[in-house]
Tab-separated table of C-alpha atoms and ligand atoms in Angstrom:
chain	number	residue	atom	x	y	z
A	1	UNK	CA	104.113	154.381	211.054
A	2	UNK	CA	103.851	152.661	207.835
A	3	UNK	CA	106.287	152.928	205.307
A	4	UNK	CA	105.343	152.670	201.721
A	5	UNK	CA	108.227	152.078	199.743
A	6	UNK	CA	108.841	151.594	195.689
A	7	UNK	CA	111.928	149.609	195.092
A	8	UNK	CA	113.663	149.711	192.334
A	9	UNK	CA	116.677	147.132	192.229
A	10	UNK	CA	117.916	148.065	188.580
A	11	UNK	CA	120.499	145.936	187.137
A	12	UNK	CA	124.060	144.987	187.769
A	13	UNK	CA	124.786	144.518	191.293
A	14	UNK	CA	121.461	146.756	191.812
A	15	UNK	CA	119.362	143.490	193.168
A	16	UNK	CA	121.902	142.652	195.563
A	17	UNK	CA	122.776	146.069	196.949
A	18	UNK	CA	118.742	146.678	197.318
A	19	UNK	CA	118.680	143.213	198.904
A	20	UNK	CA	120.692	144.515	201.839
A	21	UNK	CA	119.468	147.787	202.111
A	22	UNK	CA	116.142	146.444	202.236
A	23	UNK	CA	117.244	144.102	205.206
A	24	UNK	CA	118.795	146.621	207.279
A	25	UNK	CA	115.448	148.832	206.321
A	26	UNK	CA	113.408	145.997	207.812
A	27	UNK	CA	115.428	145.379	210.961
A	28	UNK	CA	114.952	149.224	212.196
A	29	UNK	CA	111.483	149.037	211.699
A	30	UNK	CA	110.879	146.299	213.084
A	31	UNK	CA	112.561	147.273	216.777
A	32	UNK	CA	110.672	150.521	216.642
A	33	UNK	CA	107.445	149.236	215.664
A	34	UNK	CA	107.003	150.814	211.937
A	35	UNK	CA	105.641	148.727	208.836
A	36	UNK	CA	106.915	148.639	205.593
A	37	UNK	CA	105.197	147.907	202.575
A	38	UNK	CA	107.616	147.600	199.182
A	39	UNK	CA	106.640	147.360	195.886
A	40	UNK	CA	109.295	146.068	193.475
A	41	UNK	CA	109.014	147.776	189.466
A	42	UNK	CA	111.854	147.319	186.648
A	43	UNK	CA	113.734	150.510	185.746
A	44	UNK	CA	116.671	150.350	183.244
A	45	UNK	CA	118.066	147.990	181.394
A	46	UNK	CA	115.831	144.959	183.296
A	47	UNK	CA	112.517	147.308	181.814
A	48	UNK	CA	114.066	147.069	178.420
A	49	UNK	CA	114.379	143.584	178.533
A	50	UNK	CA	110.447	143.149	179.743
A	51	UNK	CA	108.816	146.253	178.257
A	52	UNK	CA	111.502	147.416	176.074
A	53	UNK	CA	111.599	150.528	177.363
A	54	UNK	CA	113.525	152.078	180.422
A	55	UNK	CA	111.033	153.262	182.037
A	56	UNK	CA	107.367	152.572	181.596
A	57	UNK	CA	104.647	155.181	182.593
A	58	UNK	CA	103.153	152.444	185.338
A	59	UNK	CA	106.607	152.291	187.276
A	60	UNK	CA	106.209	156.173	187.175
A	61	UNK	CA	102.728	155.975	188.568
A	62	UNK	CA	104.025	153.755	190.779
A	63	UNK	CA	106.909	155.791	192.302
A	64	UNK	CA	104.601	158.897	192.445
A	65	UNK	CA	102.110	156.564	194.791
A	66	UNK	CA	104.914	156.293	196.946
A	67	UNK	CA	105.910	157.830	199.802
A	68	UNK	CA	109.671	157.184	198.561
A	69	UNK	CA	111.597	155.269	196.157
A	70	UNK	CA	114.705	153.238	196.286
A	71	UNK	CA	117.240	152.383	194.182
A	72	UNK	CA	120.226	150.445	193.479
A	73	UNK	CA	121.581	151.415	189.830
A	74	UNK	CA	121.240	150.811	186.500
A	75	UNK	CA	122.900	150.587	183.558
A	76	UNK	CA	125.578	147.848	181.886
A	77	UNK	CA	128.615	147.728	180.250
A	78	UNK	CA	128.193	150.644	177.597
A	79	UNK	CA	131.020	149.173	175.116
A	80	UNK	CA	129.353	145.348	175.364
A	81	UNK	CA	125.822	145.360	176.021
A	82	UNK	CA	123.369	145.007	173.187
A	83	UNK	CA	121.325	147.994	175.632
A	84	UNK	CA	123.879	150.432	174.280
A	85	UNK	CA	122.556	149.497	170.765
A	86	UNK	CA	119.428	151.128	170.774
A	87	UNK	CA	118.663	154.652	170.597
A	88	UNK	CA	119.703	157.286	173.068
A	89	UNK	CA	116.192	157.968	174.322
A	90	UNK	CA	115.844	153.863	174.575
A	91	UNK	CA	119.146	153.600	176.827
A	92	UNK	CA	119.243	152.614	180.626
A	93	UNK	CA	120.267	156.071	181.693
A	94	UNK	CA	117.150	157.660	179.764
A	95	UNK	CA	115.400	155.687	182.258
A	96	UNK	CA	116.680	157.383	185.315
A	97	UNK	CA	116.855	160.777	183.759
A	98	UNK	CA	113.434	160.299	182.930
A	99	UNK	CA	112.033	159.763	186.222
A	100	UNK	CA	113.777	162.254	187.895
A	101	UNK	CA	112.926	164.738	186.064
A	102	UNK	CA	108.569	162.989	185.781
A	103	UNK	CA	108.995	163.319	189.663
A	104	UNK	CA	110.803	166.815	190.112
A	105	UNK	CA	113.369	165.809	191.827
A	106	UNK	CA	115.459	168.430	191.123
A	107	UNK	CA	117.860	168.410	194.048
A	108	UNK	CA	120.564	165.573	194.539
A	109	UNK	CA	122.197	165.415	197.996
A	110	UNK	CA	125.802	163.560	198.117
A	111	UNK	CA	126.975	163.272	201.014
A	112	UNK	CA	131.215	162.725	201.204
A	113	UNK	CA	132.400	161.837	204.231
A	114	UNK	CA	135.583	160.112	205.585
A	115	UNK	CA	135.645	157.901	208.233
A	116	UNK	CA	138.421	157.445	210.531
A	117	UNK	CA	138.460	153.814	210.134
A	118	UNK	CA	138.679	154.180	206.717
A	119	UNK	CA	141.293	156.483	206.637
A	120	UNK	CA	143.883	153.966	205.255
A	121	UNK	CA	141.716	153.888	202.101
A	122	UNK	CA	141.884	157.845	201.133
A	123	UNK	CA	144.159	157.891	198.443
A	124	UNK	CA	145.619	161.204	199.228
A	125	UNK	CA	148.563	162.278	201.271
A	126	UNK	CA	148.262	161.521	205.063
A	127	UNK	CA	149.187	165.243	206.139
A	128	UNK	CA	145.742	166.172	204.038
A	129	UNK	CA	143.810	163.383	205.179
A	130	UNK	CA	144.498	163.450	208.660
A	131	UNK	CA	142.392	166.896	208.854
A	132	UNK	CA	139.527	164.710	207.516
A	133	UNK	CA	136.625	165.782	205.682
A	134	UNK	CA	132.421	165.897	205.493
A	135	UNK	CA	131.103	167.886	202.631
A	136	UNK	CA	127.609	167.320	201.242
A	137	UNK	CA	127.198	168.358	197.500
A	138	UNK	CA	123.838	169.972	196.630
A	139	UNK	CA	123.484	169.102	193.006
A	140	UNK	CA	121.067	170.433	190.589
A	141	UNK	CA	119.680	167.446	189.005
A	142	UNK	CA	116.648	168.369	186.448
A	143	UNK	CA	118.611	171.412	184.370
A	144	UNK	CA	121.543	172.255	182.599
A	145	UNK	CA	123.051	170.062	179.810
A	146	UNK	CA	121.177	166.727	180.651
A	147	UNK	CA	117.744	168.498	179.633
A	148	UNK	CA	118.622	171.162	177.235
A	149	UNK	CA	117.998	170.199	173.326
A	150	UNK	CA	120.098	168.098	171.807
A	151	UNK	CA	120.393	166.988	168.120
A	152	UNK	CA	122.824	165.627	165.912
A	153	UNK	CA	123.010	167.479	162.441
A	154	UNK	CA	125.122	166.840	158.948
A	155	UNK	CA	126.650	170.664	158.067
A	156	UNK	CA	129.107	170.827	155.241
A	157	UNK	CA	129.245	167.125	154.416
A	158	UNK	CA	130.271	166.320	157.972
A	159	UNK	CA	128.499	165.783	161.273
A	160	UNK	CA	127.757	168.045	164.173
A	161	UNK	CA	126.326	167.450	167.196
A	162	UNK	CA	124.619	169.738	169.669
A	163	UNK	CA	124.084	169.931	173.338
A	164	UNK	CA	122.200	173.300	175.089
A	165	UNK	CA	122.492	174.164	178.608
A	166	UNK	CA	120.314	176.048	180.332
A	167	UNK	CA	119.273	177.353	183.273
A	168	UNK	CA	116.361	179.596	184.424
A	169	UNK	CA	116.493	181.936	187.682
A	170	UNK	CA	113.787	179.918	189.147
A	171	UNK	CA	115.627	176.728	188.674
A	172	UNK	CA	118.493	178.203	190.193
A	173	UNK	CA	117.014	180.132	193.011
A	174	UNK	CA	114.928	176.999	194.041
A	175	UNK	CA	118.520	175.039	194.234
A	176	UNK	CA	120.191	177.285	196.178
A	177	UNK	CA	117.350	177.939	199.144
A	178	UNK	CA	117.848	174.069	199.550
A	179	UNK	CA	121.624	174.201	199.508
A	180	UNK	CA	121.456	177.304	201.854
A	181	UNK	CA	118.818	175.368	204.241
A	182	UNK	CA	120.616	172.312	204.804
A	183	UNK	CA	124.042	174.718	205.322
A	184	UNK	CA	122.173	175.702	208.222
A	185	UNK	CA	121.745	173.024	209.740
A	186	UNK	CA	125.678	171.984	209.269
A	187	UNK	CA	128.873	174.400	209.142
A	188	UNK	CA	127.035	176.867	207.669
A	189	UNK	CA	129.258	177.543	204.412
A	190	UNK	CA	128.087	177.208	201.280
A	191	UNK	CA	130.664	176.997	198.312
A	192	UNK	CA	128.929	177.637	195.074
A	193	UNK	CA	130.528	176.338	192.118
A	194	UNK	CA	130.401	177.465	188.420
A	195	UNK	CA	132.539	178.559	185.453
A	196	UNK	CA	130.934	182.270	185.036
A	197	UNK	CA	134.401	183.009	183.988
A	198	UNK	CA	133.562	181.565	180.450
A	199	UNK	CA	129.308	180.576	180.501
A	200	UNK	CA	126.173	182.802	180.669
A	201	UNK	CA	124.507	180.121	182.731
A	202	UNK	CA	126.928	180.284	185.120
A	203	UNK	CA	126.707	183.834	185.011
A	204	UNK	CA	123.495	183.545	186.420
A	205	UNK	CA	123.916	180.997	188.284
A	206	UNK	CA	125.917	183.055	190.776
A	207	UNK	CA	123.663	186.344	190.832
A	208	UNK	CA	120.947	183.821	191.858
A	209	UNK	CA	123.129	182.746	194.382
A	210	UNK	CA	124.146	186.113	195.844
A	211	UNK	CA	120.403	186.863	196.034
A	212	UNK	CA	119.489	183.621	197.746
A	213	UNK	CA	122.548	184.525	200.320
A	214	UNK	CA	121.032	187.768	201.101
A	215	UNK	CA	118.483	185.744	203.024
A	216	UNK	CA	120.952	183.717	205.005
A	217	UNK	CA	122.942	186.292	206.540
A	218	UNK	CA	124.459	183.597	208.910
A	219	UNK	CA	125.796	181.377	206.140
A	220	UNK	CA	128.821	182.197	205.120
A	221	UNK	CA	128.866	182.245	200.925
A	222	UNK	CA	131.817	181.646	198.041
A	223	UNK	CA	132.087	181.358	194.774
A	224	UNK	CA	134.572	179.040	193.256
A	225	UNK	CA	135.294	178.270	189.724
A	226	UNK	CA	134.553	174.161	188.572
A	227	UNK	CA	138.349	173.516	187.650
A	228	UNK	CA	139.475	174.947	190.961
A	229	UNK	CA	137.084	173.072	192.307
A	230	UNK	CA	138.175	169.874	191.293
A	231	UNK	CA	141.837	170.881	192.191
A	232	UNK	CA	140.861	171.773	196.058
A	233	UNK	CA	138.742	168.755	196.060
A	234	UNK	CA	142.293	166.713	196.031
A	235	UNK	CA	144.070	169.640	197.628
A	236	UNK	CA	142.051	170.707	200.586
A	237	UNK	CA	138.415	168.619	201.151
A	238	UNK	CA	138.616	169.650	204.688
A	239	UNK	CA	137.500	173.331	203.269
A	240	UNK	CA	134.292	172.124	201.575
A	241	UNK	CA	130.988	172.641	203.876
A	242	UNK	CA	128.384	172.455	201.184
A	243	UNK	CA	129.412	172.004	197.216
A	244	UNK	CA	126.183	173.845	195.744
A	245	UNK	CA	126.353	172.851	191.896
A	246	UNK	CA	124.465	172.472	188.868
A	247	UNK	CA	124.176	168.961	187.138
A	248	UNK	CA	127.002	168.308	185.219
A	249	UNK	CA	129.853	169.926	187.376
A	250	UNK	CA	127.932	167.894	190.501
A	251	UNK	CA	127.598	164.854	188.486
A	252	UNK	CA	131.315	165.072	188.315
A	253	UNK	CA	132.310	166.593	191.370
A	254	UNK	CA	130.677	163.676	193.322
A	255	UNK	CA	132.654	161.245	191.882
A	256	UNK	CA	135.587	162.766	192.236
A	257	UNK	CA	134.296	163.773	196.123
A	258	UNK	CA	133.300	160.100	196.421
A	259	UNK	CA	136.790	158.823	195.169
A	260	UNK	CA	138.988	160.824	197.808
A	261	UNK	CA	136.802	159.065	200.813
A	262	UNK	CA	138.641	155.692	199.957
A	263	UNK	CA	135.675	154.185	197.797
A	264	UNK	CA	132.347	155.253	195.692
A	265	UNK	CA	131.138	152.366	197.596
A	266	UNK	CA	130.278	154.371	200.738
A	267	UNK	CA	128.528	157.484	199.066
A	268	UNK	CA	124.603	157.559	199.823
A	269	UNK	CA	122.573	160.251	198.089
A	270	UNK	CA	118.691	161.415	197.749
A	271	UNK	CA	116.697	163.274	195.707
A	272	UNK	CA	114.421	165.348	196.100
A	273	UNK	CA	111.544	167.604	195.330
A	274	UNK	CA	109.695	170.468	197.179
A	275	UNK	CA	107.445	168.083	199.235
A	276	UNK	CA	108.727	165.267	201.746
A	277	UNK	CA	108.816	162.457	198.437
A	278	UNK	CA	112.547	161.596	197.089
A	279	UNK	CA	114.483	159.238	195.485
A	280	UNK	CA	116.991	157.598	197.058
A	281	UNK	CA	120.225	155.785	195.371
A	282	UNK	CA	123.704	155.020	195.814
A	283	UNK	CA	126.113	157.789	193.875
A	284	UNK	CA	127.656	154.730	192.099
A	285	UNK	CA	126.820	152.756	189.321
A	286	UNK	CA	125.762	149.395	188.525
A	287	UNK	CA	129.809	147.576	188.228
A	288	UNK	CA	127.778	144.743	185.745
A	289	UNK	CA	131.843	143.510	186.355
A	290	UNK	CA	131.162	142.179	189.740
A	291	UNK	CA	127.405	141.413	189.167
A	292	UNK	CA	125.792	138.209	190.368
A	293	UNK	CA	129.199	137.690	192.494
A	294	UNK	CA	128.115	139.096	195.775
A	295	UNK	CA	130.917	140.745	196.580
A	296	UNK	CA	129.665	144.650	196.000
A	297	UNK	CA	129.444	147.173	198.984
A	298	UNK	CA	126.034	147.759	200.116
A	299	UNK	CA	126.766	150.292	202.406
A	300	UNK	CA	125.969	153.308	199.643
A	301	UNK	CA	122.602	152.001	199.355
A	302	UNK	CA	122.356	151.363	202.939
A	303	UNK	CA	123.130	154.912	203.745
A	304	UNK	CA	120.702	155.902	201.408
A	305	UNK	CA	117.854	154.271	203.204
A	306	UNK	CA	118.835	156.375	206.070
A	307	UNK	CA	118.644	159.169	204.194
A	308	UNK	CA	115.396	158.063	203.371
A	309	UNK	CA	114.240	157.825	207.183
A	310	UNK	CA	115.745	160.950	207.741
A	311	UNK	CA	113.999	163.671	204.733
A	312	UNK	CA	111.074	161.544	204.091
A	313	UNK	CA	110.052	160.241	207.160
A	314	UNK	CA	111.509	162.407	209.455
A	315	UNK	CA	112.596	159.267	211.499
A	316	UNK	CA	115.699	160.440	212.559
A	317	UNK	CA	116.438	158.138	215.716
A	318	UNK	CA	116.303	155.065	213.027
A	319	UNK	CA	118.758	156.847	210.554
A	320	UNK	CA	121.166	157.522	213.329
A	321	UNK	CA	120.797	153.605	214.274
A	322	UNK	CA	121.775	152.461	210.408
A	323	UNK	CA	124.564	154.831	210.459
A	324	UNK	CA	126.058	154.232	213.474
A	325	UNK	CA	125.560	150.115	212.867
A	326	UNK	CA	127.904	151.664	209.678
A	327	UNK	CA	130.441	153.205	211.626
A	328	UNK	CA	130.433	149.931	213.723
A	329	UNK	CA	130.677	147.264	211.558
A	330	UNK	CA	133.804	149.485	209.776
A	331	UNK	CA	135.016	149.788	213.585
A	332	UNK	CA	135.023	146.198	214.199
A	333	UNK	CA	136.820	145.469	211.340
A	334	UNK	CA	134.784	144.120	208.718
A	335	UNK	CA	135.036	145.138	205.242
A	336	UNK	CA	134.190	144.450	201.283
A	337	UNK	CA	136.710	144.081	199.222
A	338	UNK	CA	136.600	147.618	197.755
A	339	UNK	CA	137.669	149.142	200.964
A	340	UNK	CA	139.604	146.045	202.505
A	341	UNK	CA	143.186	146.704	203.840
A	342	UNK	CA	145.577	144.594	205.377
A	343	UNK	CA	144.583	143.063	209.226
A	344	UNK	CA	140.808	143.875	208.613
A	345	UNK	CA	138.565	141.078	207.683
A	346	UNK	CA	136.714	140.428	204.069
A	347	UNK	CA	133.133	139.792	203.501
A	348	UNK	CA	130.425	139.835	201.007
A	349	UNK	CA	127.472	141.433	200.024
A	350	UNK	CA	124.775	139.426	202.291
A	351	UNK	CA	127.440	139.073	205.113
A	352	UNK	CA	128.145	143.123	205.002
A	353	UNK	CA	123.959	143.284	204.918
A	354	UNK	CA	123.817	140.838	207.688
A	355	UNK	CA	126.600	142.528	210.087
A	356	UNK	CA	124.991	146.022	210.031
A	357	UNK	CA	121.289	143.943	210.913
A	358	UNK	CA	123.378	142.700	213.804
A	359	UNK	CA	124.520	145.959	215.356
A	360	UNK	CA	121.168	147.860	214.978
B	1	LIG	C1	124.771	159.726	188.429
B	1	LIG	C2	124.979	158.977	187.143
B	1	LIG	C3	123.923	159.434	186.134
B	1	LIG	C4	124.100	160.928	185.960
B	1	LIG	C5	123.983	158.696	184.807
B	1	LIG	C6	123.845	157.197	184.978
B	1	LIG	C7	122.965	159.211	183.830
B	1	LIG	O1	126.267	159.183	186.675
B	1	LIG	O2	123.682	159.583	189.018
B	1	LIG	O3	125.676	160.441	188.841
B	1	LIG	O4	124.992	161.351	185.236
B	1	LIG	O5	123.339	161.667	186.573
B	2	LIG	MG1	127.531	160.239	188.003
């Protein structure tokens, strides 16, 4: 099979993340005899610096070529980079929202998992960790508050500023068939989380829902408010089967999700649209703070080129042999500096890239 793949490294520690991902990408392919054909375009903050804009409509004609994109992340520091300067609509992030939204990629999968050999590294109390946890959040990623209208208005000799969220039933419904399809294929529960105790979005959100769950008979379905939410996330993960979410509680809720499996370092994610095409990224940022140093943990972005095997290609024997070079690697000890405890052994970025190659 070939492989054609649009890379997009971003900034930050983006390049060197990609780097490794790309590696491990190559390595797989090349024991089971598949080609891969990248083509590197600027999004964020590097595209402002060429183009100077985020996101030019040739990287989006680009991605769309594509049968997949990856990513590292983009972005800088927002209090010191002259990026942050420019308009909203100029800004890294306006890049990213931008393309998800030009490629319909309305459904984010984050996957939050804890591995055993990681276990040291949850920061919550052993008798909750030790019943471990693997949740995937289905997050609604082209509604809500990031696309509503937005405008910033002087009333009564002061300013006010304006944010809408909405949500239609077809946005919703289209959400929740995906979040009830891939419940089938795990624990089958779905947990779907709003605040229709206070929003008419939300509201809606979970009629929608209960609809949708009418079809899936075998899936069990709850509804659970956002702030409880984040309280059982810290109380109880073991609970969570799938988190199904719109954007801003999932945007959120996956840190927070990410942060109780010992590091945001480990958390893959795709997304994607109705047809076999996504996106695939790390949940984390760009940490311009360790940039350049290679010391980051590529292991988010080399989960995510699993992921990518797995929905887009449907190459599910070479996922499973990335993820379980993960699981090995962490097993023999080796770790980045983000998830390194005592009597286990530090290594970079290339070296963690370079490990995984070795065990696949
Ligand atoms: C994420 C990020 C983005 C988001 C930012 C960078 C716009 O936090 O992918 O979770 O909020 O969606
Ligand atoms: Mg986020």
């Amino acid at each position: 099979m070939t492989l054609n793949i649009t890379c997009i490294p971003g900034d930050g520690i983006g390049p060197e993340i990609v780097a490794q991902a790309k590696k491990v990408l190559d390595k797989v392919c090349e024991k089971n005899g598949h080609t891969i054909k990248y083509t590197d375009v600027l999004m964020g903050g590097a595209s402002i610096d060429k183009y100077c804009v985020p996101l030019t409509d040739e990287t989006i004609e680009t991605a769309k070529a594509a049968d997949a994109v990856l990513m590292g992340s983009i972005g800088g520091n927002t209090s010191t980079s002259p990026w942050y300067k420019l308009p909203p609509e100029k800004r890294p992030e306006a890049g990213l929202l931008k393309i998800r939204k030009a490629l319909g990629l309305f459904a984010n999968l984050r996957p939050a998992y804890l591995y055993e050999e990681l276990a040291d590294a949850c920061p919550l109390k052993k008798e909750i960790s030790a019943a471990g946890f693997d949740m995937l959040i289905m997050r609604e990623l082209t509604g809500g508050l990031y696309f509503g209208e937005r405008k910033t208005v002087e009333e009564n000799g002061e300013l006010k500023a304006i944010d809408t969220l909405t949500y239609s039933e077809s946005e919703i419904r289209r959400i929740a068939i995906k979040g009830f399809d891939i419940a089938r294929k795990r624990r089958k529960k779905v947990t779907s989380v709003d605040k229709a105790n206070v929003l008419d979005s939300s509201r809606l959100w979970r009629k929608v829902v209960n609809e949708v769950a009418a079809d899936y008979p075998d899936v069990e379905v709850e509804h659970m408010l956002v702030d409880n939410c984040a309280m059982q996330l810290v109380k109880d993960p073991a609970q969570f089967d799938v988190i199904l979410t719109e954007n801003m509680f999932g945007d959120i809720l996956s840190d927070e999700a990410s942060m109780v499996t010992g590091s945001i370092g480990m958390l893959s994610s795709a997304s994607l649209n109705d047809t076999k095409f996504g996106l695939y990224e790390p949940s984390h940022g760009s940490a311009p703070d360790i940039a350049g140093q290679d010391i980051a943990n590529p292991i988010a972005t080399i989960l995510s080129a699993a992921m990518m095997l797995r929905y887009t290609f449907d190459l599910d024997k070479e996922a499973d042999e990335i993820e379980a070079a993960v699981k090995q690697v962490l097993k023999d000890g080796y770790r980045t500096g983000d998830i390194y405890s005592e009597g286990t052994t530090k290594v970079g970025c290339t070296k963690m890239g370079d490990l995984i190659c070795e065990r696949i």
